[in-house]
Short mmCIF file of C-alpha atoms and ligand atoms in Angstrom, two decimals:
data_model
loop_
_atom_site.label_atom_id
_atom_site.label_comp_id
_atom_site.label_asym_id
_atom_site.label_seq_id
_atom_site.Cartn_x
_atom_site.Cartn_y
_atom_site.Cartn_z
CA MET A 1 -22.37 16.58 25.46
CA LYS A 2 -19.09 16.19 23.60
CA ILE A 3 -17.89 16.18 20.02
CA THR A 4 -16.81 12.72 18.96
CA ASN A 5 -14.71 12.39 15.85
CA ASP A 6 -13.58 9.12 14.36
CA PRO A 7 -9.91 8.31 15.19
CA ASN A 8 -8.97 7.55 11.57
CA CYS A 9 -7.62 10.78 10.10
CA GLY A 10 -4.46 9.89 8.16
CA TRP A 11 -2.94 13.35 8.62
CA ILE A 12 -3.37 13.19 12.42
CA ASN A 13 -2.25 9.58 12.77
CA ASN A 14 1.01 10.33 10.98
CA LEU A 15 1.92 12.95 13.62
CA PRO A 16 3.73 12.27 16.90
CA LYS A 17 1.36 11.70 19.83
CA ARG A 18 0.90 14.72 22.09
CA SER A 19 1.42 14.76 25.84
CA ASN A 20 0.72 17.28 28.62
CA ILE A 21 -2.95 17.66 27.73
CA LYS A 22 -4.87 19.73 30.27
CA SER A 23 -8.62 19.94 30.83
CA LEU A 24 -10.80 22.25 32.90
CA ASN A 25 -11.05 20.99 36.49
CA ASN A 26 -11.87 24.10 38.54
CA ASN A 27 -13.75 27.36 38.13
CA LEU A 28 -11.76 30.04 36.33
CA LEU A 29 -11.87 33.73 35.57
CA CYS A 30 -10.30 35.28 32.47
CA ASP A 31 -10.16 38.33 30.21
CA TYR A 32 -10.65 36.45 26.94
CA LEU A 33 -12.18 33.04 26.39
CA ILE A 34 -11.75 31.57 22.93
CA VAL A 35 -13.98 28.62 22.12
CA GLY A 36 -12.58 26.28 19.46
CA ALA A 37 -8.92 25.46 18.83
CA GLY A 38 -8.73 25.22 15.04
CA TYR A 39 -7.04 27.69 12.69
CA THR A 40 -9.41 30.49 13.75
CA GLY A 41 -9.24 30.04 17.52
CA LEU A 42 -5.49 29.41 17.68
CA SER A 43 -4.74 32.44 15.48
CA ALA A 44 -6.99 34.61 17.64
CA ALA A 45 -5.22 33.36 20.77
CA ARG A 46 -1.75 34.00 19.30
CA GLN A 47 -2.71 37.52 18.28
CA LEU A 48 -4.16 38.40 21.70
CA ALA A 49 -1.28 36.81 23.58
CA ASN A 50 1.28 38.78 21.57
CA ASP A 51 -0.61 42.04 22.06
CA PHE A 52 -1.50 41.64 25.75
CA LYS A 53 1.15 39.85 27.77
CA SER A 54 -0.60 40.33 31.09
CA LYS A 55 -4.18 39.43 30.13
CA LYS A 56 -5.55 36.04 31.04
CA ILE A 57 -6.38 34.21 27.81
CA ILE A 58 -7.97 30.75 27.75
CA VAL A 59 -8.71 28.54 24.74
CA VAL A 60 -11.08 25.59 25.19
CA ASP A 61 -11.83 22.78 22.80
CA SER A 62 -14.26 19.94 23.10
CA GLN A 63 -11.71 17.51 21.63
CA LEU A 64 -7.93 17.63 21.20
CA ALA A 65 -6.78 20.99 19.86
CA GLY A 66 -6.64 21.17 16.10
CA GLU A 67 -8.13 17.72 15.61
CA GLY A 68 -11.43 18.93 14.13
CA ALA A 69 -11.73 20.08 10.53
CA SER A 70 -8.43 21.94 10.78
CA ALA A 71 -6.48 18.66 10.66
CA ARG A 72 -9.04 16.75 8.61
CA ASN A 73 -9.10 18.80 5.44
CA SER A 74 -7.61 18.31 1.98
CA GLY A 75 -4.79 20.82 2.41
CA TYR A 76 -5.54 23.32 -0.39
CA LEU A 77 -4.58 26.84 0.67
CA VAL A 78 -6.49 28.61 -2.07
CA ASP A 79 -6.09 31.94 -3.82
CA THR A 80 -9.16 31.39 -6.03
CA THR A 81 -12.23 29.17 -6.02
CA LEU A 82 -14.52 28.39 -8.91
CA ASN A 83 -17.97 27.70 -7.52
CA ASP A 84 -18.92 31.25 -6.76
CA GLY A 85 -21.17 32.30 -9.65
CA PHE A 86 -19.87 35.35 -11.45
CA THR A 87 -22.08 36.15 -14.37
CA SER A 88 -22.88 39.81 -13.74
CA ASN A 89 -20.61 42.77 -12.98
CA LYS A 90 -21.97 42.75 -9.44
CA ASP A 91 -20.89 39.11 -9.02
CA ILE A 92 -17.42 39.97 -10.29
CA GLU A 93 -17.16 42.72 -7.66
CA HIS A 94 -18.14 40.16 -5.01
CA TYR A 95 -15.63 37.69 -6.37
CA LYS A 96 -12.85 40.30 -6.18
CA LYS A 97 -13.62 40.85 -2.50
CA LYS A 98 -13.52 37.13 -1.92
CA VAL A 99 -10.12 36.67 -3.54
CA GLU A 100 -8.78 39.63 -1.61
CA ILE A 101 -9.63 37.71 1.56
CA TYR A 102 -7.97 34.56 0.18
CA LYS A 103 -4.84 36.61 -0.54
CA GLU A 104 -4.72 37.85 3.06
CA GLY A 105 -5.26 34.26 4.22
CA ILE A 106 -2.23 33.02 2.31
CA LYS A 107 -0.17 35.90 3.73
CA SER A 108 -1.23 35.07 7.29
CA VAL A 109 -0.34 31.38 6.97
CA HIS A 110 2.93 32.19 5.21
CA LYS A 111 3.90 34.66 7.93
CA PHE A 112 3.19 32.03 10.56
CA ILE A 113 5.26 29.29 8.95
CA LYS A 114 8.17 31.69 8.31
CA GLU A 115 8.16 33.04 11.84
CA TYR A 116 8.08 29.61 13.48
CA GLN A 117 10.07 27.73 10.79
CA VAL A 118 7.22 25.27 10.27
CA ASP A 119 7.59 22.32 7.94
CA CYS A 120 4.07 21.65 6.64
CA GLU A 121 5.09 20.39 3.20
CA TRP A 122 4.24 23.79 1.69
CA ASN A 123 4.25 23.52 -2.09
CA ALA A 124 3.22 26.55 -4.17
CA CYS A 125 2.43 24.31 -7.13
CA GLY A 126 -0.93 25.85 -8.07
CA LYS A 127 -4.02 23.74 -8.77
CA TYR A 128 -6.28 22.44 -11.51
CA PHE A 129 -10.01 23.10 -11.85
CA ALA A 130 -10.83 20.07 -13.96
CA SER A 131 -13.66 18.10 -15.56
CA SER A 132 -13.96 14.79 -17.37
CA GLN A 133 -16.67 16.33 -19.60
CA LEU A 134 -15.79 18.41 -22.64
CA SER A 135 -19.20 20.04 -22.24
CA ASP A 136 -17.65 21.94 -19.30
CA GLU A 137 -15.29 23.74 -21.66
CA LYS A 138 -17.45 26.86 -21.66
CA ILE A 139 -17.34 27.11 -17.86
CA ALA A 140 -13.58 26.62 -17.96
CA LEU A 141 -13.12 29.33 -20.59
CA ASN A 142 -15.36 31.81 -18.74
CA PHE A 143 -13.47 31.18 -15.54
CA SER A 144 -10.13 31.53 -17.30
CA ASN A 145 -11.26 34.91 -18.71
CA LEU A 146 -12.33 36.06 -15.28
CA LEU A 147 -8.97 35.04 -13.79
CA THR A 148 -7.09 36.78 -16.58
CA SER A 149 -9.09 39.98 -16.06
CA LEU A 150 -8.09 39.86 -12.38
CA ASN A 151 -4.43 39.19 -13.26
CA PHE A 152 -4.33 35.59 -12.09
CA ASN A 153 -1.91 33.58 -14.13
CA ASN A 154 -3.82 30.65 -15.69
CA GLN A 155 -3.80 28.19 -18.54
CA ILE A 156 -6.40 26.01 -20.27
CA LEU A 157 -5.24 22.41 -20.53
CA ASN A 158 -6.56 19.53 -22.62
CA ASN A 159 -6.73 15.80 -22.03
CA LYS A 160 -3.19 15.15 -23.25
CA ASP A 161 -1.63 17.92 -21.12
CA LEU A 162 -3.55 16.65 -18.12
CA ASN A 163 -2.51 13.06 -18.68
CA ASN A 164 1.12 14.17 -18.77
CA ARG A 165 0.86 16.26 -15.64
CA LEU A 166 -1.49 14.17 -13.49
CA GLY A 167 -0.90 10.64 -14.71
CA THR A 168 -4.58 10.01 -15.55
CA LYS A 169 -6.54 10.14 -18.79
CA PHE A 170 -9.73 10.87 -16.85
CA TYR A 171 -9.83 14.66 -17.21
CA LYS A 172 -10.66 16.28 -20.57
CA ILE A 173 -10.41 19.96 -19.73
CA ALA A 174 -8.98 22.08 -16.94
CA VAL A 175 -8.02 25.58 -15.92
CA TYR A 176 -4.61 25.49 -14.27
CA THR A 177 -3.86 28.40 -11.93
CA SER A 178 -0.34 28.84 -10.68
CA GLY A 179 -1.46 30.48 -7.43
CA GLY A 180 -2.47 28.42 -4.42
CA ILE A 181 -0.53 26.08 -2.20
CA LEU A 182 -0.78 22.43 -1.26
CA LEU A 183 0.23 21.53 2.27
CA ASN A 184 -0.12 18.97 5.02
CA PRO A 185 -2.95 20.37 7.21
CA GLY A 186 -2.12 18.07 10.13
CA LYS A 187 1.43 19.41 10.35
CA LEU A 188 0.27 23.01 9.98
CA ILE A 189 -2.35 22.92 12.72
CA ARG A 190 -0.10 20.88 15.04
CA ALA A 191 2.53 23.61 14.69
CA MET A 192 -0.11 26.18 15.66
CA VAL A 193 -0.86 24.15 18.81
CA ASP A 194 2.80 23.58 19.65
CA THR A 195 3.78 27.24 19.28
CA LEU A 196 0.94 28.76 21.30
CA PRO A 197 2.43 31.55 23.41
CA GLU A 198 3.03 30.71 27.07
CA ASN A 199 0.46 33.22 28.27
CA VAL A 200 -2.36 31.22 26.64
CA GLU A 201 -3.96 28.46 28.70
CA LEU A 202 -5.17 25.64 26.46
CA LEU A 203 -7.86 23.37 27.92
CA GLU A 204 -8.76 20.35 25.81
CA ASN A 205 -11.53 17.77 26.06
CA THR A 206 -13.44 20.69 27.57
CA HIS A 207 -16.84 21.11 25.96
CA LEU A 208 -18.76 24.35 26.37
CA ASP A 209 -22.37 23.42 27.11
CA LYS A 210 -23.98 26.81 27.74
CA TRP A 211 -23.12 30.48 27.93
CA GLU A 212 -24.99 33.51 29.17
CA ILE A 213 -24.25 37.19 29.52
CA GLY A 214 -24.17 38.15 33.22
CA THR A 215 -24.01 41.60 34.76
CA GLU A 216 -20.21 41.77 34.80
CA ASN A 217 -18.98 38.71 32.97
CA ILE A 218 -20.05 36.11 30.48
CA ILE A 219 -20.69 32.89 32.35
CA CYS A 220 -19.71 29.73 30.50
CA SER A 221 -20.84 26.35 31.82
CA PHE A 222 -18.91 23.14 31.25
CA LYS A 223 -19.64 19.66 32.60
CA GLU A 224 -18.64 20.41 36.20
CA ASN A 225 -17.10 23.87 36.21
CA THR A 226 -17.56 27.38 34.92
CA ILE A 227 -15.36 29.99 33.31
CA SER A 228 -16.33 33.63 33.81
CA THR A 229 -14.87 35.82 31.12
CA LYS A 230 -14.93 39.50 30.21
CA LYS A 231 -14.97 38.73 26.49
CA ILE A 232 -15.67 35.63 24.46
CA ILE A 233 -14.72 34.75 20.88
CA PHE A 234 -16.57 31.87 19.22
CA CYS A 235 -14.34 30.06 16.73
CA THR A 236 -16.35 26.86 16.52
CA ASN A 237 -17.12 26.98 12.78
CA GLY A 238 -19.56 24.11 12.04
CA PHE A 239 -20.67 24.25 15.68
CA LEU A 240 -21.60 27.94 15.81
CA ARG A 241 -25.21 26.97 15.28
CA SER A 242 -25.29 24.43 18.12
CA LEU A 243 -23.94 27.11 20.49
CA ASN A 244 -26.70 29.49 19.42
CA VAL A 245 -24.25 31.84 17.74
CA ARG A 246 -25.61 33.44 14.54
CA LYS A 247 -27.87 30.42 14.46
CA ASN A 248 -29.87 31.63 11.49
CA PHE A 249 -26.89 32.24 9.25
CA SER A 250 -24.82 29.06 9.08
CA PHE A 251 -25.22 25.30 9.11
CA PRO A 252 -22.80 22.33 9.33
CA LEU A 253 -22.01 19.84 6.58
CA THR A 254 -20.13 16.57 7.05
CA LEU A 255 -17.40 15.77 4.53
CA THR A 256 -15.42 12.53 4.33
CA ALA A 257 -11.99 11.99 2.85
CA SER A 258 -9.61 9.08 2.27
CA LEU A 259 -5.86 8.83 1.96
CA THR A 260 -4.09 5.91 0.26
CA ARG A 261 -0.79 4.39 1.28
CA PRO A 262 2.15 5.80 -0.70
CA LEU A 263 2.17 4.39 -4.23
CA SER A 264 4.90 1.81 -4.76
CA LYS A 265 7.81 2.71 -7.04
CA ASN A 266 6.24 0.70 -9.87
CA GLU A 267 2.75 2.08 -9.38
CA PHE A 268 4.13 5.59 -9.41
CA LYS A 269 6.29 4.97 -12.44
CA ASN A 270 3.34 3.42 -14.31
CA ILE A 271 1.39 6.66 -14.03
CA GLY A 272 4.35 8.68 -15.31
CA SER A 273 5.90 9.77 -11.96
CA PRO A 274 3.93 13.04 -11.80
CA LYS A 275 4.94 15.93 -9.55
CA GLU A 276 2.69 16.72 -6.60
CA TRP A 277 -0.67 18.07 -7.86
CA GLY A 278 -4.17 19.06 -6.68
CA VAL A 279 -7.43 18.98 -8.64
CA LEU A 280 -10.61 20.76 -7.67
CA PRO A 281 -13.81 19.88 -9.53
CA ILE A 282 -15.44 22.21 -12.03
CA ARG A 283 -18.82 20.79 -10.94
CA PRO A 284 -19.40 21.60 -7.24
CA MET A 285 -19.98 18.08 -5.89
CA GLY A 286 -17.23 16.44 -7.93
CA ALA A 287 -14.10 14.99 -6.31
CA THR A 288 -11.28 16.97 -4.79
CA ILE A 289 -8.29 14.76 -5.46
CA ARG A 290 -4.57 15.30 -4.96
CA MET A 291 -1.25 13.53 -5.22
CA THR A 292 0.71 14.28 -2.07
CA LYS A 293 4.39 14.92 -1.66
CA ASP A 294 4.95 11.33 -0.50
CA ASN A 295 2.96 9.92 -3.47
CA ARG A 296 -0.28 9.16 -1.69
CA ILE A 297 -3.66 9.97 -3.24
CA LEU A 298 -6.17 11.96 -1.22
CA ILE A 299 -9.80 12.03 -2.31
CA ARG A 300 -12.86 13.85 -0.97
CA ASN A 301 -16.10 13.40 -2.86
CA THR A 302 -19.01 13.38 -0.38
CA ALA A 303 -20.84 16.13 1.51
CA GLU A 304 -23.90 15.48 3.63
CA ILE A 305 -26.20 16.80 6.33
CA ARG A 306 -25.55 14.87 9.56
CA ASP A 307 -25.41 15.44 13.31
CA PRO A 308 -22.07 17.34 13.55
CA ASN A 309 -21.41 16.03 17.05
CA LYS A 310 -21.04 12.45 15.93
CA PHE A 311 -20.60 10.62 12.66
CA PRO A 312 -20.75 6.86 13.42
CA GLU A 313 -17.57 5.12 12.35
CA LYS A 314 -19.55 2.36 10.65
CA PHE A 315 -20.88 4.97 8.16
CA LEU A 316 -17.34 5.48 6.90
CA ASP A 317 -17.20 2.11 5.10
CA TYR A 318 -19.73 3.16 2.48
CA ARG A 319 -17.95 6.51 1.90
CA LYS A 320 -14.67 4.62 1.57
CA THR A 321 -16.22 2.57 -1.26
CA ILE A 322 -17.25 5.79 -3.03
CA HIS A 323 -13.70 7.11 -2.59
CA LEU A 324 -12.17 3.89 -3.91
CA ASN A 325 -14.39 3.99 -7.00
CA GLY A 326 -13.30 7.60 -7.59
CA ILE A 327 -9.63 6.59 -7.37
CA LEU A 328 -10.03 3.54 -9.62
CA LYS A 329 -11.93 5.57 -12.23
CA ARG A 330 -8.85 7.76 -12.53
CA PHE A 331 -6.15 5.15 -11.86
CA PRO A 332 -7.61 1.77 -12.94
CA ASP A 333 -4.37 -0.16 -12.36
CA LEU A 334 -4.14 0.58 -8.64
CA PRO A 335 -5.17 -2.23 -6.25
CA LYS A 336 -8.52 -2.23 -4.45
CA ASP A 337 -6.95 -2.24 -0.98
CA ILE A 338 -4.91 0.92 -1.50
CA ILE A 339 -6.89 3.18 0.88
CA GLU A 340 -5.16 3.43 4.24
CA SER A 341 -7.48 5.79 6.12
CA THR A 342 -10.97 7.29 5.83
CA TRP A 343 -12.34 10.00 8.13
CA SER A 344 -14.99 12.67 8.39
CA GLY A 345 -14.92 16.34 9.35
CA ILE A 346 -17.34 19.23 9.71
CA VAL A 347 -17.41 22.35 7.58
CA CYS A 348 -19.64 25.34 7.93
CA ARG A 349 -21.80 26.80 5.14
CA SER A 350 -23.91 29.88 4.76
CA ARG A 351 -26.68 30.40 2.24
CA ASN A 352 -24.60 32.59 -0.09
CA GLY A 353 -21.15 31.16 0.65
CA SER A 354 -20.12 34.18 2.74
CA GLN A 355 -18.25 34.07 6.02
CA ILE A 356 -19.20 35.09 9.55
CA PHE A 357 -17.07 37.79 11.21
CA GLU A 358 -18.93 39.74 13.82
CA ARG A 359 -19.23 41.63 17.05
CA ILE A 360 -22.48 40.04 18.23
CA ASN A 361 -22.71 42.06 21.39
CA LYS A 362 -20.30 44.44 23.17
CA ASN A 363 -18.22 41.53 24.48
CA VAL A 364 -19.21 38.63 22.25
CA PHE A 365 -17.48 37.90 18.93
CA ALA A 366 -17.59 35.18 16.28
CA ALA A 367 -15.60 34.20 13.21
CA GLY A 368 -16.09 31.19 10.97
CA CYS A 369 -18.08 29.64 8.13
CA TYR A 370 -15.50 29.26 5.37
CA ASN A 371 -16.90 26.24 3.56
CA GLY A 372 -13.89 24.52 1.90
CA SER A 373 -11.43 27.39 2.22
CA GLY A 374 -10.78 27.76 5.93
CA ILE A 375 -7.02 27.17 6.09
CA GLY A 376 -6.11 30.69 5.01
CA THR A 377 -9.37 32.46 5.76
CA GLY A 378 -9.60 30.94 9.25
CA THR A 379 -6.02 31.92 10.10
CA PHE A 380 -6.63 35.46 8.83
CA PHE A 381 -10.08 35.87 10.43
CA GLY A 382 -8.72 34.60 13.76
CA GLU A 383 -6.09 37.34 13.84
CA GLN A 384 -8.55 40.02 12.83
CA ILE A 385 -11.37 39.00 15.18
CA ALA A 386 -8.83 39.19 18.02
CA LEU A 387 -8.04 42.78 17.02
CA MET A 388 -11.72 43.63 16.87
CA ALA A 389 -12.36 42.02 20.26
CA SER A 390 -9.55 44.07 21.81
CA ASN A 391 -10.83 47.31 20.25
CA GLN A 392 -7.90 47.63 17.89
CA ASP A 393 -8.44 48.91 14.41
CA SER A 394 -6.91 47.45 11.27
CA GLU A 395 -7.19 48.07 7.54
CA LYS A 396 -7.61 44.34 7.13
CA ILE A 397 -10.79 44.35 9.19
CA GLN A 398 -12.13 46.67 6.49
CA ILE A 399 -11.25 44.10 3.80
CA ILE A 400 -13.33 41.58 5.70
CA GLU A 401 -16.17 44.02 6.40
CA ASN A 402 -16.39 44.84 2.68
CA ARG A 403 -17.37 41.25 1.83
CA VAL A 404 -20.94 40.28 1.05
CA LYS A 405 -22.55 39.36 4.37
CA PRO A 406 -24.14 35.93 4.96
CA ARG A 407 -27.84 35.74 4.12
CA ARG A 408 -30.43 34.63 6.66
CA LEU A 409 -31.37 30.94 6.41
CA PRO A 410 -34.94 29.74 5.97
CA PRO A 411 -36.64 28.02 8.96
CA GLU A 412 -35.05 24.69 10.02
CA ILE A 413 -37.47 22.37 8.22
CA LEU A 414 -37.23 24.29 4.93
CA LEU A 415 -33.47 24.53 5.38
CA ASN A 416 -33.09 20.76 5.65
CA ILE A 417 -35.30 20.14 2.63
CA GLY A 418 -33.52 22.89 0.67
CA VAL A 419 -30.00 21.67 1.49
CA CYS A 420 -30.83 18.01 0.83
CA THR A 421 -32.45 18.87 -2.52
CA ARG A 422 -29.50 21.04 -3.50
CA LEU A 423 -26.96 18.37 -2.54
CA PHE A 424 -28.96 15.75 -4.44
CA TYR A 425 -29.13 17.96 -7.55
CA GLU A 426 -25.41 18.85 -7.39
CA ARG A 427 -24.48 15.20 -6.87
CA LEU A 428 -26.55 14.24 -9.90
CA ARG A 429 -24.96 16.96 -12.00
CA ALA A 430 -21.49 15.87 -10.86
CA ARG A 431 -22.09 12.11 -11.13
CA THR A 432 -19.38 11.71 -13.77
CA GLU A 433 -16.92 13.67 -11.59
CA ILE A 434 -17.20 11.73 -8.34
C1 FAD B 1 -12.75 16.77 4.51
C2 FAD B 1 -12.52 18.26 4.52
C3 FAD B 1 -11.80 18.84 3.49
C4 FAD B 1 -11.55 20.23 3.49
N1 FAD B 1 -10.68 20.75 2.57
C5 FAD B 1 -10.24 22.02 2.71
C6 FAD B 1 -9.19 22.51 1.89
O1 FAD B 1 -8.63 21.81 1.06
N2 FAD B 1 -8.81 23.80 2.06
C7 FAD B 1 -9.37 24.62 3.00
O2 FAD B 1 -8.97 25.79 3.10
N3 FAD B 1 -10.34 24.16 3.83
C8 FAD B 1 -10.79 22.89 3.72
N4 FAD B 1 -11.73 22.40 4.57
C9 FAD B 1 -12.36 23.32 5.54
C10 FAD B 1 -11.43 23.68 6.69
O3 FAD B 1 -10.92 22.52 7.29
C11 FAD B 1 -12.21 24.51 7.71
O4 FAD B 1 -12.78 25.62 7.07
C12 FAD B 1 -11.30 25.00 8.83
O5 FAD B 1 -10.72 23.92 9.51
C13 FAD B 1 -12.07 25.86 9.81
O6 FAD B 1 -11.22 26.15 10.88
P1 FAD B 1 -11.84 26.65 12.23
O7 FAD B 1 -10.75 26.85 13.21
O8 FAD B 1 -12.73 27.82 11.99
O9 FAD B 1 -12.82 25.47 12.70
P2 FAD B 1 -12.53 23.96 13.13
O10 FAD B 1 -11.25 23.44 12.63
O11 FAD B 1 -13.78 23.22 12.78
O12 FAD B 1 -12.40 24.10 14.69
C14 FAD B 1 -13.51 24.35 15.50
C15 FAD B 1 -13.25 23.72 16.86
O13 FAD B 1 -14.31 24.07 17.74
C16 FAD B 1 -14.46 23.02 18.65
N5 FAD B 1 -15.78 23.13 19.27
C17 FAD B 1 -16.99 23.10 18.66
N6 FAD B 1 -17.97 23.21 19.57
C18 FAD B 1 -17.39 23.33 20.79
C19 FAD B 1 -17.88 23.47 22.12
N7 FAD B 1 -19.19 23.52 22.38
N8 FAD B 1 -16.98 23.58 23.13
C20 FAD B 1 -15.63 23.54 22.87
N9 FAD B 1 -15.13 23.40 21.64
C21 FAD B 1 -15.99 23.29 20.61
C22 FAD B 1 -14.31 21.77 17.77
O14 FAD B 1 -13.95 20.65 18.55
C23 FAD B 1 -13.22 22.19 16.79
O15 FAD B 1 -11.95 21.73 17.17
C24 FAD B 1 -12.07 21.04 4.56
C25 FAD B 1 -12.79 20.45 5.59
C26 FAD B 1 -13.02 19.07 5.59
C27 FAD B 1 -13.80 18.45 6.72
#
């Protein structure tokens, strides 16, 4: 078995090709095995390698490191999210814990890019939670009040303000928050791969098929070889379930996104030459859409239940049409052949939107399940799960432990029906926002 992603991701294809890629080709023994080389796994590896110079640390990934969701996302490093539900005091307490984690996530990514002088097109330009429906004004006002009560700088904007700032008349109401960063996720995750400490062995195109706890070590089976490890950290996010890790607490969702070519000088001028911006939808299944630093438009407006190991490339054409319609609804003068790339990626969801961070057994650990906010949370959780796995204490682990824990999922058949019904309902509710 192997994870097969389409080769179309615009962020990845704009990066230099990598060389010196190693795979597992003999049996190995190590102190720490990290499975999954996205934000979570690479941060965990960096933390362990810096703390324990003489321990043997291996990271394996089924595909090329960082080329799963970590390079395929929309590039919002968030400080707040809207779709959390916060009507009671209890919900507000939960929300506070969530944003505390986001804050730590931003700090972790910022520390990384400072330390390694990474250019990932970091732009602390904030973001817009927007809707094309004035009937969403009440949600926007409630959210704005919540943000104000938690000291987040924010502003309610109307259609005219939004047209001036975004270059589209589509949106009628938005909450603008000045926190949050837009970045190029491909460049960020590539820098995490390139700067892995020398005492980490990275093995790519190396798919973990099975693992079992032996008397002394954990025995991990790959196609032809095994790795015996003292400790294992699962950082496989949407694939935790397929590895039988906290199987009843998370499930994968497939998202697809498209990136246009850069707008021409005229096209850009015609929409008012806006500065880089990012919009998140007020209605959960609406479009995430951003104008990038080099004047491309990125859009993501589908989420579906699929086999996470493979999303046939031919399926992308239909999603591309949905993306194009979303772009043309907002920017009717752009040409129909403006999309340059369309790709899919896997995110991980839990029933109540909470993350996984756990010691599963004395020597088995897992971190993941961040839905659409894994850039910061994954980087932060990776560092902290490494501390936990090496029996180090940290105040930040407490911040994570204080979160609401993921709720158990219903049995598989009910889960599929439940998720499909929910997605259908949300899509219907957000039909004007796609
Ligand atoms: C289209 C899209 C848009 C998104 N937008 C945003 C956004 O704007 N902001 C944000 O913060 N987040 C966003 N996300 C979510 C974010 O990308 C993820 O939360 C984040 O990448 C999770 O990082 P990770 O390291 O935990 O997992 P991943 O990046 O998924 O890495 C897990 C790795 O595990 C490997 N793996 C799985 N199974 C095995 C196995 N058996 N053996 C070996 N290796 C294995 C996979 O190949 C993969 O590389 C988006 C995701 C998608 C797909």
